[in-house]
mmCIF file of C-alpha atoms in Angstrom:
data_model
loop_
_atom_site.group_PDB
_atom_site.id
_atom_site.type_symbol
_atom_site.label_atom_id
_atom_site.label_comp_id
_atom_site.label_asym_id
_atom_site.label_seq_id
_atom_site.Cartn_x
_atom_site.Cartn_y
_atom_site.Cartn_z
ATOM 1 C CA MET A 41 0.000 0.000 0.000
ATOM 2 C CA SER A 42 1.559 3.239 -1.069
ATOM 3 C CA GLY A 43 1.063 6.271 1.114
ATOM 4 C CA ASN A 44 1.513 8.398 -1.996
ATOM 5 C CA ALA A 45 -1.425 6.863 -3.817
ATOM 6 C CA GLY A 46 -3.491 9.992 -3.190
ATOM 7 C CA THR A 47 -1.218 12.016 -5.473
ATOM 8 C CA GLU A 48 -1.558 9.725 -8.482
ATOM 9 C CA GLU A 49 -3.553 10.876 -11.479
ATOM 10 C CA ALA A 50 -4.795 7.498 -12.680
ATOM 11 C CA THR A 51 -8.509 6.776 -12.470
ATOM 12 C CA THR A 52 -10.615 3.684 -12.780
ATOM 13 C CA GLY A 53 -11.368 2.681 -16.312
ATOM 14 C CA GLY A 54 -14.589 3.828 -17.948
ATOM 15 C CA GLY A 55 -15.105 6.841 -15.738
ATOM 16 C CA TYR A 56 -17.489 7.060 -12.811
ATOM 17 C CA ALA A 57 -21.186 7.835 -13.125
ATOM 18 C CA GLY A 58 -21.652 8.519 -9.424
ATOM 19 C CA PRO A 59 -22.542 6.138 -6.630
ATOM 20 C CA GLY A 60 -25.461 3.763 -6.770
ATOM 21 C CA ALA A 61 -26.700 3.133 -3.278
ATOM 22 C CA VAL A 62 -24.528 4.215 -0.346
ATOM 23 C CA TRP A 63 -24.308 1.965 2.695
ATOM 24 C CA ILE A 64 -23.285 3.701 5.936
ATOM 25 C CA VAL A 65 -21.899 1.313 8.534
ATOM 26 C CA GLY A 66 -21.969 2.884 11.984
ATOM 27 C CA ALA A 67 -25.011 5.006 11.180
ATOM 28 C CA ALA A 68 -25.895 5.592 14.841
ATOM 29 C CA GLY A 69 -22.558 7.194 15.667
ATOM 30 C CA GLN A 70 -21.477 10.800 15.507
ATOM 31 C CA LEU A 71 -20.137 10.736 11.965
ATOM 32 C CA GLY A 72 -22.689 8.192 10.748
ATOM 33 C CA THR A 73 -25.509 10.434 11.917
ATOM 34 C CA ALA A 74 -23.985 13.414 10.110
ATOM 35 C CA LEU A 75 -23.507 11.358 6.946
ATOM 36 C CA THR A 76 -27.146 10.280 6.989
ATOM 37 C CA ARG A 77 -28.449 13.788 7.561
ATOM 38 C CA ARG A 78 -26.178 15.338 4.918
ATOM 39 C CA ALA A 79 -26.917 12.791 2.184
ATOM 40 C CA PRO A 80 -27.309 14.425 -1.249
ATOM 41 C CA ARG A 81 -30.704 14.254 -2.901
ATOM 42 C CA GLY A 82 -31.242 11.422 -5.320
ATOM 43 C CA ILE A 83 -28.849 8.950 -3.679
ATOM 44 C CA GLY A 84 -30.253 5.896 -1.961
ATOM 45 C CA VAL A 85 -28.871 5.567 1.563
ATOM 46 C CA HIS A 86 -28.861 2.462 3.746
ATOM 47 C CA GLY A 87 -27.890 3.221 7.337
ATOM 48 C CA LEU A 88 -26.637 0.220 9.297
ATOM 49 C CA THR A 89 -26.292 0.403 13.081
ATOM 50 C CA SER A 90 -24.873 -2.177 15.466
ATOM 51 C CA ALA A 91 -28.380 -3.632 15.643
ATOM 52 C CA ASP A 92 -28.202 -4.348 11.909
ATOM 53 C CA ILE A 93 -24.618 -5.495 11.446
ATOM 54 C CA ASP A 94 -21.846 -6.992 13.563
ATOM 55 C CA VAL A 95 -18.665 -6.054 11.733
ATOM 56 C CA THR A 96 -16.666 -8.571 13.778
ATOM 57 C CA ASP A 97 -18.694 -11.440 12.272
ATOM 58 C CA ALA A 98 -18.104 -12.158 8.580
ATOM 59 C CA ALA A 99 -21.459 -13.913 8.249
ATOM 60 C CA SER A 100 -23.291 -10.925 9.738
ATOM 61 C CA VAL A 101 -21.512 -8.577 7.328
ATOM 62 C CA ARG A 102 -22.463 -10.751 4.334
ATOM 63 C CA ALA A 103 -26.086 -10.887 5.462
ATOM 64 C CA ALA A 104 -26.376 -7.151 6.185
ATOM 65 C CA LEU A 105 -24.837 -6.253 2.820
ATOM 66 C CA ALA A 106 -26.664 -8.926 0.835
ATOM 67 C CA GLY A 107 -28.266 -6.246 -1.330
ATOM 68 C CA LEU A 108 -24.941 -4.639 -2.248
ATOM 69 C CA SER A 109 -24.541 -4.100 -5.991
ATOM 70 C CA ALA A 110 -21.741 -3.149 -8.361
ATOM 71 C CA GLY A 111 -21.272 0.608 -8.258
ATOM 72 C CA ASP A 112 -22.527 0.953 -4.691
ATOM 73 C CA VAL A 113 -20.405 2.625 -2.016
ATOM 74 C CA VAL A 114 -19.841 1.395 1.533
ATOM 75 C CA ILE A 115 -18.681 4.007 4.053
ATOM 76 C CA ASN A 116 -17.265 2.413 7.186
ATOM 77 C CA ALA A 117 -17.844 4.866 10.012
ATOM 78 C CA SER A 118 -17.725 2.218 12.731
ATOM 79 C CA ALA A 119 -14.892 1.691 15.190
ATOM 80 C CA TYR A 120 -13.933 0.756 18.732
ATOM 81 C CA THR A 121 -12.698 4.089 20.085
ATOM 82 C CA ALA A 122 -12.508 3.783 23.867
ATOM 83 C CA VAL A 123 -8.788 4.475 23.788
ATOM 84 C CA ASP A 124 -8.046 3.638 27.415
ATOM 85 C CA LYS A 125 -10.360 0.642 27.585
ATOM 86 C CA ALA A 126 -8.727 -0.767 24.454
ATOM 87 C CA GLU A 127 -5.570 -1.260 26.499
ATOM 88 C CA GLU A 128 -7.593 -3.710 28.613
ATOM 89 C CA GLU A 129 -9.563 -5.204 25.713
ATOM 90 C CA PRO A 130 -7.097 -5.604 22.838
ATOM 91 C CA GLU A 131 -8.953 -8.577 21.378
ATOM 92 C CA ARG A 132 -12.242 -6.710 21.230
ATOM 93 C CA ALA A 133 -10.572 -3.626 19.772
ATOM 94 C CA ALA A 134 -8.886 -5.750 17.105
ATOM 95 C CA ALA A 135 -12.127 -7.550 16.256
ATOM 96 C CA VAL A 136 -13.862 -4.237 15.512
ATOM 97 C CA ASN A 137 -10.997 -2.130 14.153
ATOM 98 C CA THR A 138 -9.019 -4.759 12.227
ATOM 99 C CA ASP A 139 -11.308 -7.679 11.416
ATOM 100 C CA GLY A 140 -14.302 -5.424 10.779
ATOM 101 C CA PRO A 141 -12.781 -3.435 7.896
ATOM 102 C CA ALA A 142 -11.414 -6.664 6.383
ATOM 103 C CA HIS A 143 -14.882 -8.240 6.385
ATOM 104 C CA LEU A 144 -16.479 -5.150 4.853
ATOM 105 C CA ALA A 145 -13.780 -4.890 2.198
ATOM 106 C CA ALA A 146 -14.120 -8.542 1.206
ATOM 107 C CA VAL A 147 -17.871 -8.217 0.693
ATOM 108 C CA ALA A 148 -17.500 -4.931 -1.188
ATOM 109 C CA GLU A 149 -14.840 -6.414 -3.452
ATOM 110 C CA ALA A 150 -16.960 -9.460 -4.249
ATOM 111 C CA ALA A 151 -19.939 -7.270 -5.152
ATOM 112 C CA GLY A 152 -17.969 -4.799 -7.251
ATOM 113 C CA ALA A 153 -18.700 -2.040 -4.722
ATOM 114 C CA TRP A 154 -16.285 0.546 -3.339
ATOM 115 C CA LEU A 155 -15.270 0.867 0.307
ATOM 116 C CA ILE A 156 -14.432 4.179 1.957
ATOM 117 C CA HIS A 157 -12.878 3.380 5.330
ATOM 118 C CA VAL A 158 -12.574 6.101 7.990
ATOM 119 C CA SER A 159 -9.469 5.957 10.137
ATOM 120 C CA THR A 160 -7.570 8.082 12.624
ATOM 121 C CA ASP A 161 -4.524 10.204 13.445
ATOM 122 C CA TYR A 162 -3.632 7.645 16.123
ATOM 123 C CA VAL A 163 -2.088 5.322 13.514
ATOM 124 C CA PHE A 164 1.185 7.252 13.649
ATOM 125 C CA ASP A 165 4.014 6.485 16.061
ATOM 126 C CA GLY A 166 5.242 9.960 17.031
ATOM 127 C CA PRO A 167 6.240 10.718 20.634
ATOM 128 C CA ALA A 168 3.560 10.839 23.287
ATOM 129 C CA ALA A 169 2.711 13.910 25.307
ATOM 130 C CA GLY A 170 4.298 14.356 28.717
ATOM 131 C CA SER A 171 6.921 12.134 30.250
ATOM 132 C CA ALA A 172 5.623 9.203 28.176
ATOM 133 C CA GLY A 173 7.448 10.830 25.265
ATOM 134 C CA ASN A 174 10.732 9.977 26.991
ATOM 135 C CA GLY A 175 12.155 13.395 26.253
ATOM 136 C CA VAL A 176 11.764 13.085 22.475
ATOM 137 C CA ALA A 177 10.838 16.419 20.909
ATOM 138 C CA PRO A 178 7.311 16.444 19.451
ATOM 139 C CA ARG A 179 6.907 16.554 15.717
ATOM 140 C CA VAL A 180 6.138 20.020 14.343
ATOM 141 C CA THR A 181 5.146 19.266 10.722
ATOM 142 C CA PRO A 182 1.808 17.726 9.675
ATOM 143 C CA TYR A 183 1.714 14.032 8.837
ATOM 144 C CA GLU A 184 1.454 12.988 5.199
ATOM 145 C CA PRO A 185 -0.119 9.636 4.240
ATOM 146 C CA ALA A 186 3.275 8.200 3.286
ATOM 147 C CA ASP A 187 4.509 8.729 6.853
ATOM 148 C CA SER A 188 2.566 5.628 7.873
ATOM 149 C CA ASP A 189 4.417 3.365 5.421
ATOM 150 C CA SER A 190 7.282 2.792 7.840
ATOM 151 C CA VAL A 191 5.112 2.496 10.963
ATOM 152 C CA THR A 192 5.097 -1.036 12.353
ATOM 153 C CA THR A 193 2.720 -0.346 15.216
ATOM 154 C CA SER A 194 1.151 2.543 17.090
ATOM 155 C CA PRO A 195 1.922 3.268 20.756
ATOM 156 C CA THR A 196 -1.719 2.536 21.643
ATOM 157 C CA VAL A 197 -3.839 -0.570 21.138
ATOM 158 C CA TYR A 198 -6.449 1.642 19.533
ATOM 159 C CA GLY A 199 -3.988 3.090 17.020
ATOM 160 C CA ALA A 200 -2.341 -0.252 16.311
ATOM 161 C CA THR A 201 -5.679 -1.938 15.572
ATOM 162 C CA LYS A 202 -6.785 0.939 13.368
ATOM 163 C CA LEU A 203 -3.527 0.819 11.384
ATOM 164 C CA ALA A 204 -3.910 -2.936 10.961
ATOM 165 C CA GLY A 205 -7.499 -2.349 9.859
ATOM 166 C CA GLU A 206 -6.429 0.057 7.135
ATOM 167 C CA ARG A 207 -3.982 -2.476 5.782
ATOM 168 C CA ALA A 208 -6.420 -5.375 6.063
ATOM 169 C CA ALA A 209 -9.091 -3.460 4.145
ATOM 170 C CA VAL A 210 -6.727 -2.569 1.310
ATOM 171 C CA ALA A 211 -5.424 -6.142 1.172
ATOM 172 C CA ALA A 212 -8.992 -7.446 0.757
ATOM 173 C CA ALA A 213 -10.131 -4.686 -1.624
ATOM 174 C CA PRO A 214 -7.251 -2.805 -3.288
ATOM 175 C CA SER A 215 -9.467 0.071 -4.458
ATOM 176 C CA THR A 216 -10.371 0.969 -0.864
ATOM 177 C CA ALA A 217 -10.042 4.645 0.021
ATOM 178 C CA VAL A 218 -8.744 5.212 3.557
ATOM 179 C CA VAL A 219 -9.688 8.588 5.027
ATOM 180 C CA ARG A 220 -7.935 9.550 8.246
ATOM 181 C CA THR A 221 -9.411 12.236 10.446
ATOM 182 C CA ALA A 222 -8.986 13.543 13.994
ATOM 183 C CA TRP A 223 -10.644 15.167 17.020
ATOM 184 C CA VAL A 224 -14.162 14.817 15.614
ATOM 185 C CA TYR A 225 -17.034 16.568 17.378
ATOM 186 C CA THR A 226 -20.660 17.549 16.833
ATOM 187 C CA GLY A 227 -20.690 20.283 19.451
ATOM 188 C CA GLY A 228 -24.309 20.390 20.549
ATOM 189 C CA PRO A 229 -25.039 21.297 24.175
ATOM 190 C CA ASP A 230 -25.966 17.679 24.880
ATOM 191 C CA SER A 231 -23.249 16.090 22.726
ATOM 192 C CA PRO A 232 -20.928 13.677 24.560
ATOM 193 C CA ASP A 233 -17.919 14.943 22.586
ATOM 194 C CA PHE A 234 -15.281 17.403 23.786
ATOM 195 C CA VAL A 235 -16.981 20.554 22.503
ATOM 196 C CA GLY A 236 -20.346 19.580 23.945
ATOM 197 C CA THR A 237 -18.724 18.736 27.264
ATOM 198 C CA MET A 238 -16.979 22.102 27.396
ATOM 199 C CA ARG A 239 -20.327 23.811 26.864
ATOM 200 C CA ARG A 240 -21.872 21.950 29.771
ATOM 201 C CA LEU A 241 -18.913 22.530 32.065
ATOM 202 C CA GLU A 242 -18.888 26.243 31.259
ATOM 203 C CA ALA A 243 -22.427 26.438 32.603
ATOM 204 C CA ALA A 244 -21.633 24.329 35.667
ATOM 205 C CA ARG A 245 -18.229 25.487 36.913
ATOM 206 C CA ASP A 246 -16.327 28.665 37.601
ATOM 207 C CA THR A 247 -13.099 27.303 36.110
ATOM 208 C CA ILE A 248 -11.924 24.124 34.401
ATOM 209 C CA THR A 249 -8.465 22.765 33.608
ATOM 210 C CA VAL A 250 -7.547 21.276 30.235
ATOM 211 C CA VAL A 251 -4.370 19.719 28.838
ATOM 212 C CA ASP A 252 -2.202 22.089 26.805
ATOM 213 C CA ASP A 253 0.556 19.803 25.486
ATOM 214 C CA GLN A 254 -1.401 17.793 22.901
ATOM 215 C CA THR A 255 -1.771 19.400 19.477
ATOM 216 C CA GLY A 256 -4.174 18.417 16.724
ATOM 217 C CA SER A 257 -6.989 19.617 14.480
ATOM 218 C CA PRO A 258 -10.585 19.639 15.783
ATOM 219 C CA THR A 259 -12.928 18.443 13.045
ATOM 220 C CA TYR A 260 -16.643 19.199 12.794
ATOM 221 C CA ALA A 261 -18.556 16.008 11.971
ATOM 222 C CA VAL A 262 -20.782 17.851 9.494
ATOM 223 C CA ASP A 263 -17.776 19.139 7.513
ATOM 224 C CA LEU A 264 -16.194 15.693 7.480
ATOM 225 C CA ALA A 265 -19.476 14.144 6.334
ATOM 226 C CA ASP A 266 -19.753 16.647 3.484
ATOM 227 C CA GLY A 267 -16.185 15.823 2.473
ATOM 228 C CA LEU A 268 -16.918 12.104 2.439
ATOM 229 C CA TRP A 269 -19.997 12.665 0.318
ATOM 230 C CA GLU A 270 -17.895 14.651 -2.152
ATOM 231 C CA LEU A 271 -15.427 11.759 -2.251
ATOM 232 C CA ALA A 272 -18.219 9.220 -2.773
ATOM 233 C CA ARG A 273 -19.610 11.220 -5.676
ATOM 234 C CA ARG A 274 -16.166 11.706 -7.208
ATOM 235 C CA GLY A 275 -15.549 7.973 -7.202
ATOM 236 C CA PRO A 276 -12.583 5.637 -6.746
ATOM 237 C CA ARG A 277 -9.141 6.416 -8.050
ATOM 238 C CA THR A 278 -6.159 4.102 -8.049
ATOM 239 C CA GLY A 279 -2.485 4.880 -8.344
ATOM 240 C CA SER A 280 0.230 3.292 -10.420
ATOM 241 C CA THR A 281 0.427 0.396 -7.944
ATOM 242 C CA GLY A 282 -3.245 -0.387 -8.414
ATOM 243 C CA ALA A 283 -3.956 0.489 -4.790
ATOM 244 C CA GLY A 284 -6.543 2.982 -3.669
ATOM 245 C CA GLU A 285 -5.958 6.268 -1.909
ATOM 246 C CA ILE A 286 -4.968 7.232 1.587
ATOM 247 C CA LEU A 287 -6.351 10.691 2.334
ATOM 248 C CA HIS A 288 -6.295 13.050 5.302
ATOM 249 C CA ALA A 289 -9.385 15.127 6.083
ATOM 250 C CA THR A 290 -9.635 17.514 9.038
ATOM 251 C CA ASN A 291 -10.652 21.096 9.506
ATOM 252 C CA ALA A 292 -7.684 23.376 8.843
ATOM 253 C CA GLY A 293 -5.457 24.566 11.645
ATOM 254 C CA ALA A 294 -3.582 23.193 14.651
ATOM 255 C CA LEU A 295 -4.115 23.895 18.340
ATOM 256 C CA THR A 296 -4.170 22.240 21.758
ATOM 257 C CA TRP A 297 -7.142 20.934 23.710
ATOM 258 C CA TRP A 298 -6.787 23.916 26.062
ATOM 259 C CA GLU A 299 -7.057 26.282 23.109
ATOM 260 C CA VAL A 300 -10.117 24.400 21.835
ATOM 261 C CA ALA A 301 -11.752 24.750 25.236
ATOM 262 C CA GLN A 302 -10.954 28.470 25.356
ATOM 263 C CA ALA A 303 -12.479 28.894 21.897
ATOM 264 C CA VAL A 304 -15.643 27.087 22.965
ATOM 265 C CA PHE A 305 -15.996 29.393 25.962
ATOM 266 C CA ALA A 306 -15.566 32.413 23.708
ATOM 267 C CA GLU A 307 -18.190 31.095 21.269
ATOM 268 C CA VAL A 308 -20.815 30.904 24.025
ATOM 269 C CA GLY A 309 -19.917 34.355 25.341
ATOM 270 C CA ALA A 310 -17.929 33.195 28.365
ATOM 271 C CA ASP A 311 -14.520 34.359 29.554
ATOM 272 C CA PRO A 312 -11.827 32.104 28.005
ATOM 273 C CA ASP A 313 -9.554 32.810 30.976
ATOM 274 C CA ARG A 314 -11.796 30.548 33.028
ATOM 275 C CA VAL A 315 -10.051 27.661 31.244
ATOM 276 C CA ARG A 316 -6.731 26.849 32.917
ATOM 277 C CA PRO A 317 -3.918 24.912 31.185
ATOM 278 C CA CYS A 318 -2.215 21.814 32.564
ATOM 279 C CA THR A 319 0.141 19.114 31.329
ATOM 280 C CA THR A 320 -0.631 15.554 30.335
ATOM 281 C CA ASP A 321 1.494 14.344 33.250
ATOM 282 C CA GLU A 322 -0.945 16.058 35.601
ATOM 283 C CA PHE A 323 -3.728 13.924 34.163
ATOM 284 C CA PRO A 324 -2.295 10.430 33.558
ATOM 285 C CA ARG A 325 -4.325 7.964 31.493
ATOM 286 C CA PRO A 326 -3.726 4.282 30.661
ATOM 287 C CA ALA A 327 -3.051 4.953 26.957
ATOM 288 C CA PRO A 328 -0.460 7.536 25.847
ATOM 289 C CA ARG A 329 -1.737 10.531 23.886
ATOM 290 C CA PRO A 330 0.130 11.895 20.859
ATOM 291 C CA ALA A 331 1.950 15.134 21.566
ATOM 292 C CA TYR A 332 1.325 16.152 17.949
ATOM 293 C CA SER A 333 -1.039 14.518 15.465
ATOM 294 C CA VAL A 334 -1.845 17.177 12.881
ATOM 295 C CA LEU A 335 -2.695 15.710 9.461
ATOM 296 C CA SER A 336 -1.632 17.415 6.244
ATOM 297 C CA PRO A 337 -4.494 18.204 3.808
ATOM 298 C CA ALA A 338 -2.204 17.889 0.766
ATOM 299 C CA SER A 339 -3.461 14.434 -0.229
ATOM 300 C CA TRP A 340 -7.084 15.562 -0.012
ATOM 301 C CA VAL A 341 -6.441 18.607 -2.194
ATOM 302 C CA ALA A 342 -4.360 16.610 -4.690
ATOM 303 C CA ALA A 343 -7.293 14.215 -5.037
ATOM 304 C CA GLY A 344 -9.394 17.080 -6.383
ATOM 305 C CA LEU A 345 -11.481 17.441 -3.229
ATOM 306 C CA THR A 346 -12.568 20.621 -1.484
ATOM 307 C CA PRO A 347 -10.439 21.440 1.582
ATOM 308 C CA LEU A 348 -12.330 21.468 4.869
ATOM 309 C CA ARG A 349 -12.691 24.995 6.235
ATOM 310 C CA ASP A 350 -10.715 26.544 9.071
ATOM 311 C CA TRP A 351 -11.379 25.041 12.504
ATOM 312 C CA ARG A 352 -12.586 28.343 13.976
ATOM 313 C CA GLN A 353 -15.223 28.816 11.266
ATOM 314 C CA ALA A 354 -16.328 25.226 11.788
ATOM 315 C CA LEU A 355 -16.561 25.615 15.561
ATOM 316 C CA HIS A 356 -18.618 28.782 15.182
ATOM 317 C CA ALA A 357 -20.995 26.940 12.849
ATOM 318 C CA ALA A 358 -21.249 23.954 15.178
ATOM 319 C CA VAL A 359 -22.148 26.067 18.203
ATOM 320 C CA SER A 360 -24.505 28.445 16.404
ATOM 321 C CA GLU A 361 -26.243 25.754 14.350
ATOM 322 C CA SER A 362 -26.822 23.503 17.341
ATOM 323 C CA SER A 363 -28.178 26.442 19.347
ATOM 324 C CA VAL A 364 -30.609 27.330 16.552
ATOM 325 C CA SER A 365 -31.610 23.683 16.215
ATOM 326 C CA GLU A 366 -32.249 23.423 19.949
ATOM 327 C CA SER A 367 -34.441 26.547 19.849
ATOM 328 C CA SER A 368 -36.344 25.332 16.789
ATOM 329 C CA GLU A 369 -37.003 21.911 18.234
ATOM 330 C CA SER A 370 -38.783 23.456 21.215
ATOM 331 C CA SER A 371 -41.385 25.081 18.958
ATOM 332 C CA VAL A 372 -42.234 22.249 16.562
ATOM 333 C CA PRO A 373 -43.958 18.899 17.066
ATOM 334 C CA GLU A 374 -41.636 16.127 18.177
ATOM 335 C CA SER A 375 -40.553 13.901 15.313
ATOM 336 C CA PRO A 376 -39.911 10.158 15.504
ATOM 337 C CA ALA A 377 -36.667 9.412 17.327
ATOM 338 C CA SER A 378 -33.653 8.630 15.209
ATOM 339 C CA ASP A 379 -30.559 6.727 16.257
ATOM 340 C CA THR A 380 -28.773 8.511 19.057
ATOM 341 C CA PRO A 381 -25.186 9.400 18.102
ATOM 342 C CA GLU A 382 -22.692 7.431 20.120
ATOM 343 C CA SER A 383 -19.769 9.203 21.736
ATOM 344 C CA GLU A 384 -16.661 9.588 19.648
ATOM 345 C CA SER A 385 -14.622 10.560 22.626
ATOM 346 C CA GLU A 386 -14.353 9.592 26.234
ATOM 347 C CA VAL A 387 -14.522 12.854 28.134
ATOM 348 C CA THR A 388 -14.184 12.861 31.892
ATOM 349 C CA GLU A 389 -16.545 15.285 33.600
ATOM 350 C CA ASN A 390 -15.966 14.316 37.229
ATOM 351 C CA THR A 391 -12.557 15.925 37.499
ATOM 352 C CA SER A 392 -11.191 19.410 37.101
ATOM 353 C CA VAL A 393 -8.864 18.187 34.374
ATOM 354 C CA ILE A 394 -10.532 17.420 31.060
ATOM 355 C CA ASP A 395 -8.999 15.315 28.328
ATOM 356 C CA ASP A 396 -10.548 13.990 25.139
ATOM 357 C CA THR A 397 -9.353 10.524 24.320
ATOM 358 C CA LEU A 398 -10.213 10.347 20.722
ATOM 359 C CA VAL A 399 -11.525 11.553 17.940
ATOM 360 C CA SER A 400 -12.098 9.504 15.004
ATOM 361 C CA GLY A 401 -14.957 8.191 16.571
ATOM 362 C CA ASP A 402 -17.183 5.530 17.808
ATOM 363 C CA ALA A 403 -18.735 5.659 14.486
ATOM 364 C CA GLN A 404 -16.134 7.743 12.963
#
């Protein structure tokens, strides 16, 4: 698998007329929910939740995707993302993050369909934040897809199983497009993600403390969903090796969790100085956190896709749109309940130190 595949100009033979049906695996999660809601008109969408498909079971995957046809697209937005718990449950994490993509890819390949597999910044092996980095200076340049070619394993079980899942999917279906993302959030006042948690804590506490030595790119689930739909409509593209693309898609910009929290406070009209910085060592967790995991957008742009907007614009939209939605919902009849988005991040609210564990998401 070539990390430079995203820069190749070759395309699949015969052109691409646009997707047939699109199957969203992990439809109840944060990203899956956004994908379903942002689906373009005229495209048939099949949303599959954990009640419909068990990605760890090949037979379940075959049965759930029995209607898959040539030209259809499968978007895998499912994953095991409890980063700390994965250290205790490596077999379960591997079953979901490694075996799952392989099963989906095999069925897609057999049907002549195309798999888009969502992955994470945790696949890289850069130094961890805090003393876990063993004094190694953090990286300061964004990761390119090719940087993963030499990685043998990630420092975390979560990252290692996601990296293995990327490779297993491409091995089973060479045209697979792998899309890595990071720090995904929805941002509503009731959202279990980092942004939503900051909104609740702002209303509940005088001050909070957030880690300031982990740098990445917060990514609005709606923007990522729109990007994936653009990719699905553009169609598969293979490089000179015959392998599909590895692409990076996040909102533009790089900042720390502390800076994200300060920005959230500012967006809701609160004093950002109420957010205090701390180090990762002051808030130890079972799994190490990357000190720096910014992803370069170069592969996404080279693939002819629209860059995701700046993180601050996205955060403003997330907060304002969710506030408007909340106000609107109070004045209209209640609609039938849809799948509740699962948490893409494990955020601790019962301590003064807040840390988001990940990002790519429970249904990334």
